[in-house]
Every structure is written in C-alpha cells, then in structure tokens.
Coordinates of C-alpha atoms and ligand atoms in Angstrom, one line a residue:
M1 CA -15.5 -16.6 -36.3
E2 CA -11.9 -15.9 -36.9
A3 CA -9.5 -16.8 -34.0
K4 CA -7.4 -14.0 -32.7
R5 CA -3.6 -13.8 -33.0
N6 CA -1.8 -14.6 -29.8
P7 CA 1.0 -12.1 -29.3
S8 CA 4.2 -12.7 -27.4
V9 CA 4.7 -10.1 -24.7
V10 CA 7.8 -9.4 -22.6
I11 CA 7.2 -7.5 -19.4
I12 CA 10.2 -5.9 -17.7
G13 CA 10.0 -5.8 -14.0
A14 CA 7.9 -7.7 -11.5
G15 CA 6.9 -4.9 -9.2
M16 CA 3.3 -3.6 -8.8
T17 CA 2.9 -2.7 -12.5
G18 CA 4.5 -5.9 -13.9
I19 CA 2.4 -8.2 -11.8
L20 CA -0.7 -6.2 -12.7
M21 CA 0.1 -6.3 -16.4
T22 CA 0.7 -10.0 -16.4
I23 CA -2.7 -10.6 -14.7
K24 CA -4.5 -8.3 -17.0
L25 CA -3.0 -9.7 -20.2
R26 CA -3.9 -13.2 -19.1
E27 CA -7.5 -12.1 -18.4
A28 CA -7.6 -10.7 -21.9
G29 CA -6.6 -14.2 -23.2
I30 CA -3.0 -13.5 -23.9
T31 CA -0.9 -16.4 -22.8
D32 CA 2.6 -15.9 -24.3
I33 CA 4.0 -13.7 -21.6
T34 CA 7.6 -13.5 -20.3
L35 CA 8.0 -11.6 -17.1
L36 CA 11.6 -10.7 -16.3
E37 CA 12.8 -9.5 -12.9
K38 CA 16.3 -8.4 -12.2
S39 CA 16.1 -9.2 -8.5
D40 CA 15.7 -12.5 -6.6
R41 CA 12.1 -11.5 -5.4
I42 CA 9.1 -9.7 -6.9
G43 CA 7.8 -6.5 -5.3
G44 CA 9.7 -3.5 -6.8
T45 CA 9.8 -0.5 -4.5
W46 CA 8.5 -2.5 -1.6
R47 CA 11.2 -5.1 -2.0
E48 CA 13.9 -2.5 -2.3
N49 CA 12.8 -0.1 0.4
T50 CA 13.2 -1.8 3.8
Y51 CA 14.3 1.3 5.8
P52 CA 12.9 1.5 9.4
G53 CA 9.5 3.1 9.2
V54 CA 8.8 2.4 5.5
A55 CA 5.1 2.7 4.9
C56 CA 2.8 3.9 2.2
D57 CA 1.4 7.4 2.6
V58 CA -1.5 6.6 0.3
P59 CA -4.3 4.9 2.4
S60 CA -4.0 1.2 2.3
H61 CA -7.5 0.4 1.0
M62 CA -6.8 2.7 -1.9
Y63 CA -3.3 1.3 -2.4
T64 CA -4.6 -2.1 -3.6
Y65 CA -5.5 -3.5 -6.9
S66 CA -9.2 -2.8 -7.5
F67 CA -9.8 -6.5 -8.2
E68 CA -8.0 -7.7 -5.1
P69 CA -9.1 -5.8 -2.0
N70 CA -7.2 -6.8 1.2
P71 CA -9.1 -7.1 4.5
E72 CA -5.8 -7.7 6.4
W73 CA -4.3 -4.3 6.2
S74 CA -3.0 -3.4 9.7
N75 CA -3.3 0.3 9.5
V76 CA -4.9 3.2 7.6
F77 CA -1.4 3.5 6.1
A78 CA 0.1 0.1 5.4
R79 CA 3.7 -0.7 6.3
G80 CA 6.2 -1.6 3.7
H81 CA 6.6 -5.3 4.6
E82 CA 2.9 -6.0 4.5
I83 CA 2.6 -4.3 1.1
Q84 CA 5.4 -6.6 -0.1
Q85 CA 3.5 -9.5 1.3
Y86 CA 0.3 -8.4 -0.4
F87 CA 2.0 -8.3 -3.8
Q88 CA 3.5 -11.7 -3.2
K89 CA 0.1 -13.1 -2.2
V90 CA -1.6 -11.6 -5.3
A91 CA 1.3 -12.9 -7.5
D92 CA 0.9 -16.4 -6.0
K93 CA -2.9 -16.4 -6.3
Y94 CA -2.8 -15.4 -10.0
G95 CA 0.0 -17.7 -10.9
V96 CA 2.4 -14.9 -11.6
S97 CA 5.0 -16.2 -9.1
E98 CA 5.4 -19.4 -11.0
K99 CA 5.9 -17.6 -14.3
V100 CA 8.3 -14.8 -13.3
R101 CA 11.9 -15.3 -14.2
L102 CA 13.9 -14.0 -11.3
N103 CA 17.5 -12.8 -11.3
E104 CA 17.2 -12.1 -15.0
A105 CA 17.8 -8.5 -16.0
V106 CA 17.1 -7.2 -19.4
I107 CA 20.3 -6.1 -21.0
S108 CA 19.0 -4.9 -24.3
S109 CA 15.8 -4.7 -26.3
V110 CA 16.1 -4.1 -30.0
Y111 CA 13.3 -3.5 -32.4
K112 CA 13.3 -4.6 -36.0
D113 CA 10.4 -5.2 -38.4
G114 CA 7.6 -6.0 -36.0
K115 CA 9.7 -7.9 -33.5
W116 CA 11.5 -7.0 -30.3
T117 CA 14.7 -9.0 -29.6
V118 CA 15.2 -9.0 -25.8
K119 CA 18.6 -10.2 -24.4
T120 CA 18.8 -11.0 -20.7
S121 CA 21.6 -11.2 -18.2
K122 CA 21.4 -15.0 -18.3
G123 CA 22.4 -15.0 -21.9
D124 CA 18.9 -15.8 -23.2
T125 CA 17.3 -14.2 -26.2
I126 CA 13.6 -13.7 -26.4
V127 CA 11.8 -12.5 -29.6
A128 CA 8.5 -10.8 -28.8
D129 CA 5.7 -8.8 -30.5
F130 CA 5.4 -6.4 -27.6
V131 CA 7.6 -5.1 -24.8
V132 CA 6.1 -3.5 -21.7
S133 CA 8.5 -1.6 -19.4
A134 CA 7.2 -1.9 -15.9
T135 CA 10.3 -0.7 -14.2
G136 CA 8.7 1.9 -12.0
I137 CA 9.6 5.5 -11.4
L138 CA 11.5 5.8 -8.2
H139 CA 14.1 3.1 -8.2
H140 CA 17.4 4.7 -9.2
P141 CA 18.8 6.1 -5.9
A142 CA 20.1 9.7 -6.4
K143 CA 23.4 10.1 -4.5
P144 CA 24.4 13.6 -3.7
D145 CA 27.4 15.2 -5.3
I146 CA 28.8 16.6 -2.1
P147 CA 32.6 17.4 -2.0
G148 CA 34.6 14.7 -0.1
I149 CA 31.7 12.2 0.0
D150 CA 33.9 9.4 -1.1
T151 CA 36.4 10.0 1.7
Y152 CA 34.0 9.2 4.4
A153 CA 35.3 6.3 6.4
G154 CA 32.2 5.4 8.4
T155 CA 29.1 3.6 7.2
M156 CA 27.1 5.3 4.5
F157 CA 24.1 4.1 2.6
H158 CA 21.0 5.3 0.7
T159 CA 17.6 4.7 2.3
A160 CA 16.7 2.3 -0.6
E161 CA 19.8 0.3 0.1
W162 CA 19.5 0.0 3.9
D163 CA 22.3 -1.9 5.6
H164 CA 20.5 -4.0 8.2
S165 CA 23.7 -5.5 9.5
I166 CA 24.5 -2.4 11.4
D167 CA 23.1 -1.9 14.9
L168 CA 22.2 1.7 14.9
R169 CA 21.2 2.0 18.6
G170 CA 23.3 4.7 20.3
K171 CA 25.1 5.6 17.1
R172 CA 25.7 9.2 15.9
I173 CA 23.7 9.2 12.6
G174 CA 23.5 12.0 10.1
V175 CA 20.5 11.9 7.8
I176 CA 20.8 14.0 4.6
G177 CA 17.4 15.0 3.3
T178 CA 13.9 15.8 4.6
G179 CA 11.6 14.3 2.0
S180 CA 8.8 11.7 2.5
T181 CA 11.4 9.0 3.2
A182 CA 13.3 11.0 5.7
A183 CA 10.1 11.9 7.5
Q184 CA 9.4 8.2 8.0
V185 CA 12.9 7.1 8.9
I186 CA 14.0 9.8 11.2
P187 CA 11.3 9.1 14.0
E188 CA 12.4 5.4 13.9
L189 CA 16.1 6.3 14.4
V190 CA 15.3 8.8 17.1
D191 CA 13.1 6.2 18.9
M192 CA 15.8 3.5 18.8
G193 CA 18.0 5.9 20.8
A194 CA 20.4 7.0 18.1
E195 CA 21.8 10.6 18.2
V196 CA 20.2 11.9 15.0
S197 CA 21.5 14.9 13.1
V198 CA 19.1 15.9 10.3
F199 CA 20.7 17.9 7.5
Q200 CA 17.9 19.9 6.0
R201 CA 18.5 21.9 2.8
T202 CA 14.9 22.9 2.3
P203 CA 12.0 22.6 4.8
Q204 CA 8.9 20.7 3.7
W205 CA 5.2 21.1 4.2
I206 CA 3.7 18.2 6.1
F207 CA 0.0 17.2 6.2
K208 CA -1.3 15.0 9.0
I209 CA -3.9 12.3 8.3
P210 CA -4.6 10.1 11.4
D211 CA -3.1 6.7 11.0
G212 CA -5.3 4.3 13.0
L213 CA -4.9 0.5 13.5
Y214 CA -7.6 -1.7 11.9
S215 CA -8.9 -3.8 14.8
E216 CA -9.5 -7.5 14.4
K217 CA -13.2 -6.8 14.5
M218 CA -12.9 -4.3 11.7
K219 CA -10.8 -6.8 9.6
E220 CA -13.5 -9.4 10.2
R221 CA -16.1 -7.0 8.9
F222 CA -14.0 -6.4 5.8
R223 CA -13.6 -10.2 5.3
Q224 CA -17.4 -10.7 5.5
N225 CA -18.3 -7.7 3.4
P226 CA -15.8 -6.8 0.7
N227 CA -18.0 -4.0 -0.4
M228 CA -17.0 -2.2 2.8
M229 CA -13.5 -2.1 1.5
N230 CA -14.6 -0.9 -1.8
R231 CA -16.6 1.9 -0.3
R232 CA -13.5 2.9 1.8
R233 CA -11.4 2.8 -1.4
V234 CA -13.8 5.0 -3.3
W235 CA -14.1 7.4 -0.3
F236 CA -10.3 7.9 -0.1
T237 CA -10.0 8.1 -3.9
R238 CA -12.6 10.9 -4.0
S239 CA -11.1 12.8 -1.1
L240 CA -7.6 12.8 -2.5
E241 CA -9.0 13.6 -6.0
H242 CA -11.1 16.5 -4.9
I243 CA -8.8 18.0 -2.3
F244 CA -5.1 17.2 -3.0
T245 CA -5.2 16.7 -6.7
K246 CA -7.3 19.7 -7.4
A247 CA -5.3 21.9 -5.0
V248 CA -2.0 21.2 -6.8
I249 CA -3.5 21.9 -10.2
G250 CA -4.7 25.4 -9.1
R251 CA -8.1 25.2 -7.5
K252 CA -8.1 28.0 -5.0
V253 CA -10.4 26.6 -2.3
Q254 CA -8.7 23.2 -2.2
R255 CA -5.3 24.9 -2.1
K256 CA -6.4 26.9 0.9
I257 CA -7.6 23.8 2.7
M258 CA -4.2 22.2 2.1
E259 CA -2.3 25.3 3.1
W260 CA -4.3 25.6 6.3
G261 CA -3.9 21.9 7.1
C262 CA -0.1 22.1 6.8
K263 CA 0.3 25.5 8.6
L264 CA -1.9 24.4 11.5
N265 CA -0.1 21.1 11.7
L266 CA 3.2 22.9 12.0
R267 CA 1.8 25.5 14.4
F268 CA 0.3 23.0 16.8
S269 CA 3.0 20.3 16.6
V270 CA 6.1 22.3 17.1
K271 CA 6.3 24.4 20.2
D272 CA 9.6 26.2 19.9
P273 CA 9.2 29.2 17.6
E274 CA 12.9 29.1 16.5
L275 CA 12.6 25.4 15.5
R276 CA 9.2 26.1 13.9
N277 CA 10.8 28.9 11.9
K278 CA 13.5 26.6 10.6
L279 CA 10.8 24.0 9.6
T280 CA 8.7 26.6 7.7
P281 CA 9.0 26.4 3.9
D282 CA 9.0 29.6 1.9
Y283 CA 7.2 28.0 -1.1
Q284 CA 3.5 27.1 -1.7
V285 CA 2.1 24.0 -0.2
G286 CA 2.2 21.1 -2.8
C287 CA 5.1 22.6 -4.9
K288 CA 7.2 19.7 -3.7
R289 CA 5.4 16.5 -3.2
L290 CA 3.3 16.9 0.0
I291 CA 4.5 14.8 2.9
I292 CA 1.8 12.9 4.7
N293 CA 3.2 12.1 8.1
N294 CA 2.3 12.1 11.8
T295 CA 5.6 11.4 13.5
F296 CA 8.3 13.6 12.2
Y297 CA 7.5 16.8 14.1
K298 CA 7.3 15.0 17.4
A299 CA 10.6 13.2 16.7
I300 CA 12.5 16.3 15.7
Q301 CA 11.7 17.9 19.1
K302 CA 13.3 15.1 21.1
P303 CA 16.6 15.7 22.9
N304 CA 18.5 13.2 20.7
A305 CA 17.3 14.8 17.4
H306 CA 19.1 17.9 16.0
L307 CA 17.9 19.9 13.0
I308 CA 20.9 21.3 11.1
T309 CA 20.0 24.0 8.5
E310 CA 23.3 25.7 7.9
G311 CA 24.0 23.8 4.7
I312 CA 26.5 21.1 4.0
E313 CA 29.9 22.3 2.8
R314 CA 31.8 19.0 2.5
I315 CA 32.2 15.5 4.0
D316 CA 35.4 14.2 5.4
E317 CA 36.6 10.9 6.9
T318 CA 34.7 11.4 10.1
G319 CA 31.6 13.4 9.4
I320 CA 30.0 16.5 7.8
H321 CA 31.3 20.0 7.7
T322 CA 28.5 22.6 7.6
K323 CA 28.8 26.1 6.2
D324 CA 28.9 27.7 9.6
G325 CA 32.3 26.1 10.2
Q326 CA 31.0 23.3 12.4
H327 CA 32.1 19.7 12.1
H328 CA 29.6 17.0 12.9
E329 CA 31.2 13.7 13.8
L330 CA 29.1 10.8 12.7
D331 CA 29.2 7.0 12.8
V332 CA 26.7 6.6 10.0
I333 CA 25.5 8.8 7.2
V334 CA 22.0 8.0 5.8
L335 CA 21.4 9.4 2.3
S336 CA 17.7 10.1 2.2
T337 CA 18.3 12.0 -1.0
G338 CA 15.6 10.6 -3.3
F339 CA 15.7 9.1 -6.8
D340 CA 16.3 9.9 -10.4
P341 CA 12.7 9.7 -11.7
T342 CA 13.4 9.9 -15.4
A343 CA 15.9 7.0 -15.6
Y344 CA 13.1 4.5 -16.1
M345 CA 14.2 1.3 -17.8
R346 CA 17.8 2.4 -18.2
P347 CA 20.7 1.3 -18.0
M348 CA 19.0 -1.2 -20.3
N349 CA 20.0 -0.7 -24.0
L350 CA 16.6 0.1 -25.6
V351 CA 16.9 0.5 -29.4
G352 CA 14.0 1.4 -31.6
K353 CA 13.6 1.9 -35.3
E354 CA 16.6 3.1 -37.4
D355 CA 18.9 1.9 -34.6
L356 CA 17.7 4.8 -32.4
N357 CA 18.9 4.4 -28.8
I358 CA 16.6 5.7 -26.0
D359 CA 19.5 7.9 -24.7
D360 CA 19.5 9.6 -28.1
A361 CA 15.7 9.7 -28.4
W362 CA 15.5 11.4 -25.0
R363 CA 18.7 13.4 -25.3
H364 CA 16.8 16.8 -25.2
K365 CA 13.8 15.7 -23.2
V366 CA 12.3 12.6 -21.7
R367 CA 8.9 12.6 -23.2
A368 CA 6.2 10.1 -24.2
Y369 CA 2.8 10.2 -25.8
R370 CA 0.2 9.8 -23.1
S371 CA 3.0 8.8 -20.8
L372 CA 3.1 5.4 -22.5
M373 CA 4.4 5.5 -26.0
V374 CA 7.6 6.8 -27.5
P375 CA 7.9 7.6 -31.3
N376 CA 10.2 5.2 -33.1
Y377 CA 9.6 2.5 -30.5
P378 CA 6.7 0.5 -31.9
N379 CA 4.9 -2.0 -29.9
F380 CA 6.6 -0.7 -26.8
F381 CA 4.8 0.7 -23.7
L382 CA 6.3 2.5 -20.8
M383 CA 4.2 2.2 -17.6
L384 CA 4.1 5.2 -15.2
G385 CA 6.0 7.2 -17.8
P386 CA 6.4 11.0 -17.8
N387 CA 3.2 13.0 -17.1
T388 CA 1.4 10.1 -15.5
P389 CA -0.7 11.8 -12.7
I390 CA 1.8 10.8 -10.0
G391 CA 1.8 12.8 -6.8
N392 CA -0.2 12.1 -3.7
F393 CA -2.4 9.5 -5.5
S394 CA -2.3 5.8 -5.9
V395 CA 0.0 4.6 -8.6
I396 CA -1.9 1.4 -8.6
A397 CA -5.0 3.2 -9.9
M398 CA -2.9 4.8 -12.6
S399 CA -1.3 1.5 -13.7
E400 CA -4.7 -0.1 -13.9
V401 CA -5.9 2.6 -16.4
Q402 CA -2.6 2.3 -18.4
S403 CA -2.9 -1.5 -18.5
Q404 CA -6.3 -1.3 -20.1
Y405 CA -5.1 1.2 -22.7
I406 CA -2.2 -1.1 -23.6
I407 CA -4.5 -4.1 -23.9
K408 CA -6.9 -2.2 -26.1
L409 CA -4.1 -1.6 -28.5
I410 CA -2.7 -5.1 -28.3
N411 CA -6.2 -6.4 -29.0
R412 CA -6.3 -4.4 -32.3
W413 CA -3.0 -6.2 -33.2
R414 CA -4.7 -9.5 -32.3
E415 CA -7.5 -8.6 -34.6
N416 CA -4.9 -8.3 -37.3
L417 CA -5.5 -4.6 -37.9
F418 CA -1.7 -3.9 -37.9
D419 CA 1.6 -5.4 -37.0
E420 CA 3.2 -2.3 -35.6
V421 CA 1.8 0.6 -33.7
E422 CA 3.6 3.7 -32.4
A423 CA 2.9 7.3 -31.5
T424 CA 3.7 9.9 -34.1
E425 CA 6.1 12.7 -33.4
T426 CA 3.2 15.2 -34.2
A427 CA 1.1 13.5 -31.6
V428 CA 3.8 13.7 -28.9
D429 CA 4.4 17.4 -29.8
R430 CA 0.7 18.0 -29.5
F431 CA 0.5 16.1 -26.2
M432 CA 3.4 18.0 -24.7
A433 CA 1.9 21.3 -25.7
Y434 CA -1.3 20.2 -24.1
I435 CA 0.6 19.4 -20.9
K436 CA 2.5 22.6 -21.0
A437 CA -0.7 24.6 -21.3
G438 CA -2.1 23.0 -18.2
L439 CA 1.1 23.4 -16.1
S440 CA 1.1 27.2 -15.9
S441 CA -1.7 27.1 -13.3
T442 CA -0.2 24.4 -11.2
V443 CA 1.6 24.8 -7.9
W444 CA 4.7 22.9 -9.2
V445 CA 5.9 25.8 -11.3
G446 CA 6.0 28.0 -8.1
G447 CA 9.8 28.1 -8.1
C448 CA 10.7 25.3 -5.7
K449 CA 13.0 22.4 -6.6
S450 CA 11.8 18.8 -6.5
W451 CA 12.0 15.5 -8.2
Y452 CA 8.8 16.5 -10.0
L453 CA 10.9 18.7 -12.4
D454 CA 12.9 17.4 -15.3
A455 CA 16.3 18.8 -16.4
D456 CA 14.6 21.8 -18.0
G457 CA 12.6 22.5 -14.9
D458 CA 9.3 21.3 -16.4
P459 CA 7.1 19.2 -14.1
I460 CA 6.8 15.6 -15.2
L461 CA 3.2 15.4 -13.8
W462 CA -0.3 15.5 -15.2
P463 CA -1.6 19.0 -14.8
Y464 CA -5.4 18.3 -15.1
T465 CA -7.9 16.4 -13.0
W466 CA -7.8 12.7 -12.3
G467 CA -11.2 12.3 -13.9
K468 CA -10.0 14.0 -17.1
W469 CA -7.0 11.6 -17.3
V470 CA -9.2 8.5 -16.8
K471 CA -11.6 9.8 -19.5
E472 CA -8.8 10.6 -22.0
M473 CA -7.1 7.2 -21.4
A474 CA -10.3 5.3 -21.9
E475 CA -9.8 4.7 -25.6
P476 CA -6.7 5.0 -27.7
N477 CA -7.0 7.8 -30.2
L478 CA -5.9 6.1 -33.4
A479 CA -5.4 9.4 -35.2
D480 CA -2.4 10.0 -33.0
L481 CA -0.9 6.6 -33.8
S482 CA 0.9 5.3 -36.8
T483 CA 0.3 1.7 -37.7
R484 CA 2.0 -0.5 -40.2
R485 CA 1.9 -3.9 -41.7
V486 CA 5.3 -5.7 -41.4
V487 CA 4.4 -9.1 -42.6
A488 CA 2.0 -10.3 -45.2
A489 CA -1.3 -10.9 -43.5
P490 CA -1.5 -14.7 -43.2
A491 CA -4.5 -16.9 -42.7
I492 CA -5.3 -16.3 -39.1
A493 CA -3.4 -18.7 -36.9
A494 CA -5.2 -20.5 -34.1
E495 CA -5.0 -19.0 -30.7
T496 CA -2.3 -21.3 -29.5
Q497 CA -0.2 -21.3 -32.6
P498 CA 2.6 -18.9 -33.1
M499 CA 2.1 -16.4 -35.8
A500 CA 3.6 -17.4 -39.1
R501 CA 6.1 -14.8 -40.2
G502 CA 6.4 -14.5 -43.9
K503 CA 7.3 -11.9 -46.5
K504 CA 7.6 -8.3 -45.5
R505 CA 5.1 -5.9 -47.0
K506 CA 6.1 -2.4 -45.8
E507 CA 2.8 -0.6 -46.2
T508 CA 2.0 2.3 -43.9
V509 CA -1.6 2.2 -42.7
T510 CA -1.9 5.3 -40.6
A511 CA -5.1 4.8 -38.8
E512 CA -8.0 7.1 -39.0
Ligands
NAP601 P1 12.8 13.4 -2.1 O1 11.5 13.8 -1.8 O2 13.4 13.7 -3.5 O3 13.7 14.2 -1.1 C1 15.1 14.2 -1.2 C2 15.7 15.0 0.0 O4 17.1 15.0 -0.1 C3 15.3 16.5 -0.1 O5 15.1 16.9 1.2 C4 16.5 17.2 -0.7 O6 16.6 18.5 -0.4 C5 17.6 16.4 -0.1 N1 18.8 16.4 -0.9 C6 19.0 15.9 -2.1 N2 20.3 16.2 -2.4 C7 20.9 16.9 -1.4 C8 22.2 17.4 -1.2 N3 23.1 17.3 -2.1 N4 22.4 18.1 -0.1 C9 21.4 18.2 0.9 N5 20.2 17.7 0.7 C10 19.9 17.0 -0.4 O7 13.2 11.9 -1.8 P2 12.4 10.9 -0.9 O8 12.1 11.4 0.4 O9 13.1 9.6 -1.0 O10 11.0 10.7 -1.6 C11 10.9 10.5 -3.0 C12 9.5 10.1 -3.3 O11 9.4 8.8 -3.0 C13 8.4 10.8 -2.6 O12 8.1 12.1 -3.0 C14 7.3 9.8 -2.8 O13 6.7 10.0 -4.1 C15 8.0 8.5 -2.7 N6 7.9 8.0 -1.4 C16 6.6 7.6 -1.1 C17 6.4 7.1 0.1 C18 5.1 6.6 0.4 O14 4.7 6.5 1.5 N7 4.2 6.4 -0.6 C19 7.4 7.1 1.1 C20 8.6 7.5 0.8 C21 8.8 8.0 -0.4 P3 15.9 19.7 -1.3 O15 14.5 19.6 -0.9 O16 16.6 20.9 -0.9 O17 16.2 19.3 -2.7

C-alpha cells in the first residue's frame, strides 16, 4: 500500500483551539507540526483574562474536550484559573507543552505555489504546507473612544489586561460596560469593599442557572465512572441546544422560556422598582449575548454599588463626566468594554495568492467559507471564524467539529489528490447567501447593538441549529472547493520523509 505524504503544518496560537488541533493532527498521524504562541504561556483567553470573578458561563462538564473529561471541576461553572490549569494539564499529557514555541509571534504568513512561508518574531522562517490560525475570537480588547480618555491620570485598564499590582480595596472604581465580563467582575469589586460606580449604556438580560460546588464525593464518583461526566456533558449540550440555541434562531416556545426566565430573574432579584426599571432592556432576550450570572443583581443593590445610566460625556484627569452634568471622581477606571471579534489573526501580515493581503481581502466584509476557508488563501484554515455557531454554547465543541473538517481535507492532500485547496468565490457567495437567509428569523437582527454584528450590522453567527451545523460540517463538499497541482506528483515519499518538491505543473483540478 502507498505511504501517505506527511504535511508540515503551522498552527498559530496555543489556546484551546491550537492545543486541540495539535492533538488531533497527531492522532491522524501528522507529525510535522509547529505550534507558535506569542505569549510566555499557553491557554489563550484563560491565560489573558485574570480579572476577579473570571469564570466560564458554559457548564464546566460541557466546556471540556470530549476526549478528556475532567472530574476535578470545582463548580458547575468552572473558574478561569482552573480552566487554565485544565488546558495546561491536557497540553502536558498529550506532549503539546514540550512542542509549543512560546514567546514567538507570527509576523507574516505568505503563500506561494503550494507553500506557506511563516516568519516569526524570533527571526525564524518556517516553510509549511498548511497554516491553521487558532488565534481565537475575543482577544483584541476594544477600548472605547470616549472624549478625554487619554487625559485620565488615575489607573485605567481593560478587563483582559487586569493590573494585579493595584490594591482595589476601598478604592473608588468606575466600571464602564455591563456585558458578561462586567457581570462577573462587578460583584467581586463590590465584595472587596470598593466603592463601585457602574456606567451602563445599555441594560442586559440576565439568565440564572444555579452554580453549585461539586463535592469531593461527587468528584470521586466522576473519577470512578467517567461515563457520568459524559452523561452530564450530553445533558448540558442538549439543554443548551434545545432551549438557548433554538430560542435565538427564532423558535417561539424556546424564546418564551428564555424571556420568562430573564424577566422573572429580574423581577425577583431586584426589589427597588426604579433600579429594576433602569436594569430592564428594551430589546428581545438573546439579541445581545445572553448573560448567565447569579451574582450581579445582588451586588448592584449593595450600598457601595451605584448604577449610573445617564451616559458618559467625557473623561478628565480625575474621573468621568456624565451627560446629567455630574462628575464622578474615580481612583480606577475598569474598561469592561469587550473585544473586536473580527480582528482574528491580525495584526499578522497574511498574504495569499497574487500578493493579496487579508486586510484587502476583507476590506468590504470579513467572510469565510464555512467559517474556515478564505478564497485566495489555499491550505489555510481559520478556526472559530465568522459564522461559527458561537453564542451561549461551547466553543470547544465547535472547534472539535472544525478540526475534523480540516483533517479530512489535509488527509486528501496526504493521499496526493492535490497540492492546494481553497474555497471558491462562488462557494463563499453561496454560503453567505445561505447565512443571510437564515438570519432574518433570528433574534440578533432585532435592532440591538452587540459584538455579534459586523461593520455592516450583519450577525457573525450561525443562524441554524447546532445539529444542522454538525451535519453540514461532517464532510467537506468538494464541489465548493478548488484544488490544484502545484508540483509534479512524485513517487510517494515515505511517511517520515519530506515531500520532494520538483517542477511546477500548474493544472487546475477543480474537484467534483
Ligand atoms: P461585551 O459583551 O461586548 O460588553 C461590552 C460592554 O461595554 C457593553 O455593556 C457595552 O455597552 C459597553 N461599552 C462598550 N463601549 C462603550 C462606550 N464607549 N461607552 C459605554 N459603554 C460601552 O463585552 P464582554 O462583557 O467582555 O463580553 C464579551 C464576550 O466575551 C461575551 O459576550 C462572551 O462571549 C465572552 N465572555 C464569556 C464569558 C464566559 O463566561 N464564557 C465571560 C466573559 C465574557 P453597549 O451594550 O451599550 O454596547
């Protein structure tokens, strides 16, 4: 039997998706993998976000790799530091830690004739057959463009760049923003005795799911019987799939359940009608990403918490001026203002065919075929790209599906069916039309503003069911892809031998 070609693969980023991709490629028998990480530790989001209260609002037994259940989760919703430890442990167990090249950012990736040339911050150049961008979605802090922000003389930082050197106890802290992050951090600041002013531009819907501790006895049962964890994982996945996911894509009954859940939570958690009124959104539940939280409403009613809804006019040296003419003196300003979700691998210089830079390719719209592939960028995959079914669901589950899709295509390359594969422009147009058709019945187009929307106001989410996505991602549809031979097909090299590169034979073999 003929040996398969062994491709070289560069993976950019050693967060949840990069670790996963490395493990799955190895399982598939691919050994020439370079995993590059810009930071000094692996972990991505969970390395970067260390703000007080950081936790995952997807249930912990669902927020795990399917092949590596974790009996040690402390809570129904795992805390940030233990998620970071989990990824470290998995990376150690699967030999990813010893492979990853830390403190080495990718400066540029340039494609030419079947090869990617990747340059790193350490001055190294790697030539690879495939590049997988595993840089995540929410890692470019969005800093607000508020007049006077640069004149502030106190301490100011974004939640993803938390300054742990400052003792916040007893300080006057202004938190700008009321998203999922703010809902986690504000109760911690209030509990540590700070005087916390919350600057809310838009109220948010909050859904409560009890967050219990897993007892030692329970953890022991999980250790003894991993199937129990799997059952829990499946149960959470089904519940989220059939209630939350279906609610946001337009199923009436599920939408009502979510609406009732949020409204009752607000009604029973906040006693003062005036405060309740200020906390009541005027848009549909789920239009912005639903906040899953049990502590924010309690915290905002404490005497050292102040909800300010008048709108920020400007910032000066000592604090924040609101539109009602008030000046709020502050020692610290915390920017809980979210992220730029469509920056992806940038500022890396990504150059595809015909010297096309990604900034030019995406000048009019950030788009990708099946979230993963961009025309003119052959043998390049973008994990968690636009229209992945993000939202209140596990991004780990999504990444596992995407990793299998990528491996199926790489396997075809290994079988020597082509040297180059990319999505066609027509396929992307068709895919985007398909997405657009589904979006009209979703809750995201209800008129609210959120990070779900791109610059044109189009949601960057998947508007159909989770099941449909999994089904459609099960096999690459080769009719949507263009494949090409770049080098003369050599006698198949042995698994461990690098592929001989010979004469170019530019023959387009668009697959059936
Ligand atoms: P976010 O949801 O985008 O919220 C940003 C907040 O900042 C909003 O309240 C926004 O107000 C406000 N804001 C932005 N610019 C402002 C300005 N110039 N003036 C006043 N307010 C301004 O960001 P996030 O809370 O960091 O959450 C982002 C995402 O991270 C979440 O949706 C979630 O996907 C993820 N996350 C997940 C977890 C988890 O447990 N899994 C935890 C935290 C975060 P408007 O609403 O008016 O725009």
